[in-house]
Amino acid sequence: MKKTPDTAAAERHFQQALDWARRQGALSWELRAAVSLARLRYNQGDNGAGRELLAPIYRRFTEGFGTADLVTAKNLLDRFDGHPA
């Protein structure tokens, strides 16, 4: 999928949110921003970049795997790996 000005702007905003979350040490917000950016990349057909972004953040969690955010992240990672959600 070709990047449009709207998707390029969305990517910049998601990246800014990710950077802010990292600076503040807010892991849950980092996950949310990463899921949004990874989903955008997935929709653009860039599975490698999306997985590379999301997987390390997901692995930093040690609990709460039943929460909506972590379930969403896991489902997206499964889609990157070719497993249906």
XYZ file of C-alpha atoms in Angstrom:
85
model
C 0.000 0.000 0.000
C 1.309 3.414 -0.979
C 1.865 5.997 1.748
C -0.472 8.937 1.522
C 0.036 12.270 3.282
C -2.522 11.100 5.859
C -0.731 7.832 6.596
C 2.625 9.609 6.734
C 1.196 12.082 9.254
C -0.335 9.254 11.289
C 3.008 7.456 11.324
C 4.761 10.603 12.598
C 2.190 11.069 15.356
C 2.360 7.443 16.471
C 6.162 7.665 16.518
C 5.987 10.841 18.622
C 3.628 9.109 21.062
C 6.010 6.165 21.240
C 8.965 8.459 21.921
C 7.072 10.315 24.668
C 6.014 7.074 26.341
C 9.620 5.843 26.300
C 10.949 9.073 27.787
C 8.388 8.849 30.579
C 8.967 5.146 31.222
C 5.277 4.466 30.561
C 5.359 0.885 29.293
C 1.598 0.546 28.841
C 1.451 3.728 26.767
C 4.482 2.570 24.825
C 2.626 -0.640 24.016
C -0.468 1.246 22.862
C 1.540 3.541 20.602
C 3.524 0.588 19.246
C 0.347 -1.381 18.513
C -1.067 1.579 16.596
C 2.111 2.090 14.597
C 2.580 -1.644 13.999
C -1.046 -1.952 12.818
C -0.473 0.918 10.390
C 2.611 -0.832 9.057
C 0.700 -4.122 8.835
C -1.984 -2.399 6.766
C 0.783 -1.055 4.526
C 2.097 -4.599 4.039
C 5.248 -3.996 6.089
C 5.018 -6.964 8.461
C 8.726 -7.056 9.243
C 8.907 -3.493 10.508
C 5.714 -3.872 12.495
C 6.882 -7.060 14.186
C 10.342 -5.620 14.841
C 8.749 -2.656 16.587
C 6.115 -4.475 18.633
C 7.763 -7.753 19.692
C 10.445 -6.318 22.018
C 7.905 -4.146 23.817
C 5.516 -7.072 24.240
C 8.341 -9.211 25.667
C 9.013 -6.638 28.403
C 5.704 -7.477 30.065
C 5.733 -10.111 32.792
C 2.060 -10.100 33.745
C -1.338 -8.895 32.622
C -1.492 -11.008 29.485
C -5.285 -11.173 29.743
C -5.668 -7.402 29.481
C -7.145 -5.940 26.313
C -3.924 -4.158 25.299
C -1.735 -7.252 25.598
C -4.327 -9.474 23.909
C -4.475 -6.983 21.035
C -0.685 -6.902 20.778
C -0.467 -10.713 20.783
C -3.139 -10.993 18.090
C -1.252 -8.530 15.916
C 2.024 -10.384 16.448
C 0.254 -13.613 15.453
C -0.947 -11.943 12.240
C 2.625 -10.881 11.487
C 3.606 -14.537 11.814
C 0.829 -15.611 9.451
C -1.464 -17.021 12.137
C -5.092 -15.924 11.937
C -6.269 -13.799 14.836
